[in-house]
CSV table of C-alpha atoms and ligand atoms in Angstrom, one decimal:
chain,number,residue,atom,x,y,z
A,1,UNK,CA,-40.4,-14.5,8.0
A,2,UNK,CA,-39.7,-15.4,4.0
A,3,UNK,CA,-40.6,-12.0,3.6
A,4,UNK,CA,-38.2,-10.7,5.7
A,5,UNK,CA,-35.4,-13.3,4.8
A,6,UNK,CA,-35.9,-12.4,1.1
A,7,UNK,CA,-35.5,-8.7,1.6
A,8,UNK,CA,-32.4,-9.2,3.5
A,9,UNK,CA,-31.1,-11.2,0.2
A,10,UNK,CA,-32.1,-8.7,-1.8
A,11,UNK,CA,-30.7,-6.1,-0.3
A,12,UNK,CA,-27.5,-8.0,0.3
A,13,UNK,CA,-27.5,-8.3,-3.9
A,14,UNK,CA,-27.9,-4.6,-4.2
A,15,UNK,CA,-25.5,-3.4,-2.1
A,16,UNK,CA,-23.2,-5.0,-4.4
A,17,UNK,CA,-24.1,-3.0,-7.3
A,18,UNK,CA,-22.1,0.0,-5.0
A,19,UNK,CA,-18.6,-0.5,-5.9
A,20,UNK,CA,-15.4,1.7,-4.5
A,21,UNK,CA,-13.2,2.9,-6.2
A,22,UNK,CA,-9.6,0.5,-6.2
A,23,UNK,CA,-6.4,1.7,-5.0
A,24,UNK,CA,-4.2,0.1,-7.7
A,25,UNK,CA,-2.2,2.3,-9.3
A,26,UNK,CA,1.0,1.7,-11.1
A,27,UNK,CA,2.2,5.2,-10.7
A,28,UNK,CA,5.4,5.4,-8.8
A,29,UNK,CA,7.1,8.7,-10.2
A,30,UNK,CA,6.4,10.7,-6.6
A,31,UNK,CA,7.3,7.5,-4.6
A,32,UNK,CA,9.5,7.1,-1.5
A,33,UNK,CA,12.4,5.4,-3.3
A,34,UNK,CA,12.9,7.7,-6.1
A,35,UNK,CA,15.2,10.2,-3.3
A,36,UNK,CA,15.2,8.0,-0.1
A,37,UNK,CA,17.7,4.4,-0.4
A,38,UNK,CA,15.0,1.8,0.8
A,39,UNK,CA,17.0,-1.5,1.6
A,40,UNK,CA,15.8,-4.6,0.4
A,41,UNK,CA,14.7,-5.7,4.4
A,42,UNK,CA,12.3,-2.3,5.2
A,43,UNK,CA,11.1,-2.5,1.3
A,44,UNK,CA,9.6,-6.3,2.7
A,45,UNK,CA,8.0,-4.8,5.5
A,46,UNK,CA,6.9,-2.2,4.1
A,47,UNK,CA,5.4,-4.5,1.0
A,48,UNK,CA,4.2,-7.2,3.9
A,49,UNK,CA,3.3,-4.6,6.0
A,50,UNK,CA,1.9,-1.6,5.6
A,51,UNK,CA,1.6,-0.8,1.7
A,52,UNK,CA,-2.1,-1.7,1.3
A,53,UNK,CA,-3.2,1.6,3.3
A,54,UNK,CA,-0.2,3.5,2.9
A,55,UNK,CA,1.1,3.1,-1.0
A,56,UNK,CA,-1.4,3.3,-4.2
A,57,UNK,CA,-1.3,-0.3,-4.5
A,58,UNK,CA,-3.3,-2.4,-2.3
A,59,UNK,CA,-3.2,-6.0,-2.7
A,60,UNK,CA,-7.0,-6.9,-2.7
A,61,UNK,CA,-7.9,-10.6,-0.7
A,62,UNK,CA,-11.2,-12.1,-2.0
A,63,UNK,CA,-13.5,-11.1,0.6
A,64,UNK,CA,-12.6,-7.3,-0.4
A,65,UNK,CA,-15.2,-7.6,-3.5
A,66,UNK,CA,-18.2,-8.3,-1.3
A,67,UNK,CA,-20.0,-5.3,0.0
A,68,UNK,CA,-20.0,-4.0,2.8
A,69,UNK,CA,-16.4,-4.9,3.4
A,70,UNK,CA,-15.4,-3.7,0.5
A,71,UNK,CA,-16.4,-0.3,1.7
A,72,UNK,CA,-15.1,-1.0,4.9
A,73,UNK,CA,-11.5,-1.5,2.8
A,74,UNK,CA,-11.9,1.6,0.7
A,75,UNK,CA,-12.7,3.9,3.9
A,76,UNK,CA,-9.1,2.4,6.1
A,77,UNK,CA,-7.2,2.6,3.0
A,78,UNK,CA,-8.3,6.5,1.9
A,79,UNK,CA,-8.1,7.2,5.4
A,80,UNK,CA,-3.7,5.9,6.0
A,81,UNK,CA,-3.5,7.2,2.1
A,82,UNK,CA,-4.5,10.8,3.8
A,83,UNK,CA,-2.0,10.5,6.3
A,84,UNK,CA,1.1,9.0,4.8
A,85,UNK,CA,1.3,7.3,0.9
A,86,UNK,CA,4.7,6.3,0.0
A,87,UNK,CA,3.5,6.8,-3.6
A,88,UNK,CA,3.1,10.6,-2.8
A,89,UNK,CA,6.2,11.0,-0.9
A,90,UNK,CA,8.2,13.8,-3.3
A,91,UNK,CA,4.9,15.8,-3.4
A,92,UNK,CA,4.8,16.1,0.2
A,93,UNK,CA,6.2,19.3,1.5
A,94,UNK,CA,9.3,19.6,4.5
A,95,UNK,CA,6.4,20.6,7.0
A,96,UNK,CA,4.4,17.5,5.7
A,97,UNK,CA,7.5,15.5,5.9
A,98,UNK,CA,8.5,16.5,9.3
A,99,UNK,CA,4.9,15.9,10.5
A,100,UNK,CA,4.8,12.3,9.1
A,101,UNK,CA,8.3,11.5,10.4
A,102,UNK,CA,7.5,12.3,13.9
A,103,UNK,CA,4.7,10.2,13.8
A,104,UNK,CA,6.2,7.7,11.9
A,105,UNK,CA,8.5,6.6,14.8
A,106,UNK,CA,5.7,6.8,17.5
A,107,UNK,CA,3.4,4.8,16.1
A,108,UNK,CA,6.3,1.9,15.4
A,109,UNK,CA,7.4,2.5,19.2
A,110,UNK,CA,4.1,2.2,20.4
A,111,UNK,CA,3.4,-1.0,17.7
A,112,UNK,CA,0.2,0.9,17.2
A,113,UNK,CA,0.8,-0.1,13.1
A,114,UNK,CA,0.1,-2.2,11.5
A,115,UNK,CA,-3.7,-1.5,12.8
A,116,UNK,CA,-5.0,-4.2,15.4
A,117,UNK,CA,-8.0,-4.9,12.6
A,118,UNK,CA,-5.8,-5.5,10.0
A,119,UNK,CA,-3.6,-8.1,11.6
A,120,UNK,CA,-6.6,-10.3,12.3
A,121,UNK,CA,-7.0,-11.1,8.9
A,122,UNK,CA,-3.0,-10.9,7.9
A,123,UNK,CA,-1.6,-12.8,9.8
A,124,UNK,CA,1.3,-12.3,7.4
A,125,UNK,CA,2.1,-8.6,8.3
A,126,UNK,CA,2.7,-9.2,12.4
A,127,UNK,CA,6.2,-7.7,12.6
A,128,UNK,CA,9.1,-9.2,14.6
A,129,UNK,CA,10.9,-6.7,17.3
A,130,UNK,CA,13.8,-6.6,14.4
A,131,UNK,CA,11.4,-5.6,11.5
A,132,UNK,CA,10.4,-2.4,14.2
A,133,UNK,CA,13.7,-1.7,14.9
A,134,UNK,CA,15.2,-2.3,11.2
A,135,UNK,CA,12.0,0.1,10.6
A,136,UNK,CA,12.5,2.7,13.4
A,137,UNK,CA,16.5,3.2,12.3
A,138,UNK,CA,15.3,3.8,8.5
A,139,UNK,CA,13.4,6.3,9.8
A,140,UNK,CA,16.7,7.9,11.2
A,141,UNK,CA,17.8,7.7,8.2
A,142,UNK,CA,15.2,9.7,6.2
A,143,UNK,CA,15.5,12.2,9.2
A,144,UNK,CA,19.3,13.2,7.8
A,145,UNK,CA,18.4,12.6,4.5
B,201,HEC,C1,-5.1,-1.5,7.6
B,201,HEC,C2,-4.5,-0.2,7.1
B,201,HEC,C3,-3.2,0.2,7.7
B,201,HEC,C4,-2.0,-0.5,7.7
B,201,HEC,C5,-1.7,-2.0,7.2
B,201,HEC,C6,-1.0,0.4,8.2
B,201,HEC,N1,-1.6,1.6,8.5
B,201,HEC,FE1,-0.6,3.2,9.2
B,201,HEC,N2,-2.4,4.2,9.3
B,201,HEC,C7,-3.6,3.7,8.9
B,201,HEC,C8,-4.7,4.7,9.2
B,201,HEC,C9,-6.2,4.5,9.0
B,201,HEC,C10,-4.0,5.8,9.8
B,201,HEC,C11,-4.6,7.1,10.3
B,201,HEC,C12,-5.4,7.0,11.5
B,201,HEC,C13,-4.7,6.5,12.7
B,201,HEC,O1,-3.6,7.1,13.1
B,201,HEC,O2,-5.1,5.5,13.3
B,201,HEC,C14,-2.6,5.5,9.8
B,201,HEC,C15,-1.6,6.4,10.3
B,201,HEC,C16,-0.3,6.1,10.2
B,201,HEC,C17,0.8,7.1,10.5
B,201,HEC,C18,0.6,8.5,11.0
B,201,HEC,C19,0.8,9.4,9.9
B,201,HEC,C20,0.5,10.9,10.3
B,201,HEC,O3,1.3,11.7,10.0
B,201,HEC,O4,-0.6,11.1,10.8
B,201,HEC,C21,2.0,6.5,10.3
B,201,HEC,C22,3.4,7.1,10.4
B,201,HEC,C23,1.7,5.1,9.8
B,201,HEC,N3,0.3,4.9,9.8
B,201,HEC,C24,2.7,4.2,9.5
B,201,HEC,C25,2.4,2.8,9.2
B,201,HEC,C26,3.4,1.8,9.0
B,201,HEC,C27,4.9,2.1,9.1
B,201,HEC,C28,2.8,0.7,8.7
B,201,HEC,C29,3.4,-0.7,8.5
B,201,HEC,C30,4.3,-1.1,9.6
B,201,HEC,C31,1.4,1.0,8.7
B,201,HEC,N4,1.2,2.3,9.0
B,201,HEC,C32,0.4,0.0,8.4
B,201,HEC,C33,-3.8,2.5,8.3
B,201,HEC,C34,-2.9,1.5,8.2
């Protein structure tokens, strides 16, 4: 049983030594705001919000340095970075554009983001029924942008 007990400690400690790579840029040159107005109440939601899987700067809490959450972390953030980064937003192409802005709007009708998982643990992101609609007409306004 110590046996067993000690491996699972050891292996715990190793695990560790695999680190992901951090999404912390400071780049901002392609971002959203550069050619879209962002007012000051969707820039909060989008900072409280959704920015730590959809921006290159994720705010990491504690518990992100220990593995295997950490990897857990890395793998939801690359994964909303592939499918919309406001960072990237000027290297996006119209047919990229169009795609995201379609979606955009269903998933805030269907309150499908921020992700169920990720609202456990911030409680600080839950939106309001204002912040989706303040956040549903931006998006009409990127649309005639
Ligand atoms: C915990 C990470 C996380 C947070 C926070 C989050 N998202 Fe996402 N988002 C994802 C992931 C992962 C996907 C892709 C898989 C999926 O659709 O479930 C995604 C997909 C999307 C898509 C679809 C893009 C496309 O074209 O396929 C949109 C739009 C989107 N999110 C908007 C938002 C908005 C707006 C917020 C904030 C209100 C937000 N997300 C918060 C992780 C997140």
């Amino acid at each position: 049983m110590k046996k067993v007990l000690l491996s699972i400690v050891v292996v715990f400690i190793l695990i560790q030594l695999i680190r992901p790579h951090k999404n912390d840029s400071k780049n901002n040159i392609n971002h959203i705001s550069t050619v879209i107005d962002v007012p000051d109440e969707v820039e909060q939601i989008l900072l409280n919000s959704c920015n730590d899987c959809h921006s290159n700067s994720t705010v990491y809490p504690w518990y992100s340095e220990i593995a295997p959450v950490s990897w857990y972390l890395a793998s939801h953030v690359n994964d909303g970075k592939a499918h919309l980064n406001f960072s990237e937003w000027t290297a996006y192409n119209k047919y990229q554009k169009e795609h995201i802005l379609k979606n955009f709007e269903e998933v805030l009708l269907s309150h499908e983001m921020p992700l169920k998982s990720y609202l456990l643990l911030h409680k600080e992101a839950e939106m309001s029924k204002e912040q989706y609609n303040a956040l549903v007409a931006w998006v009409k306004t990127i649309k005639e942008q």
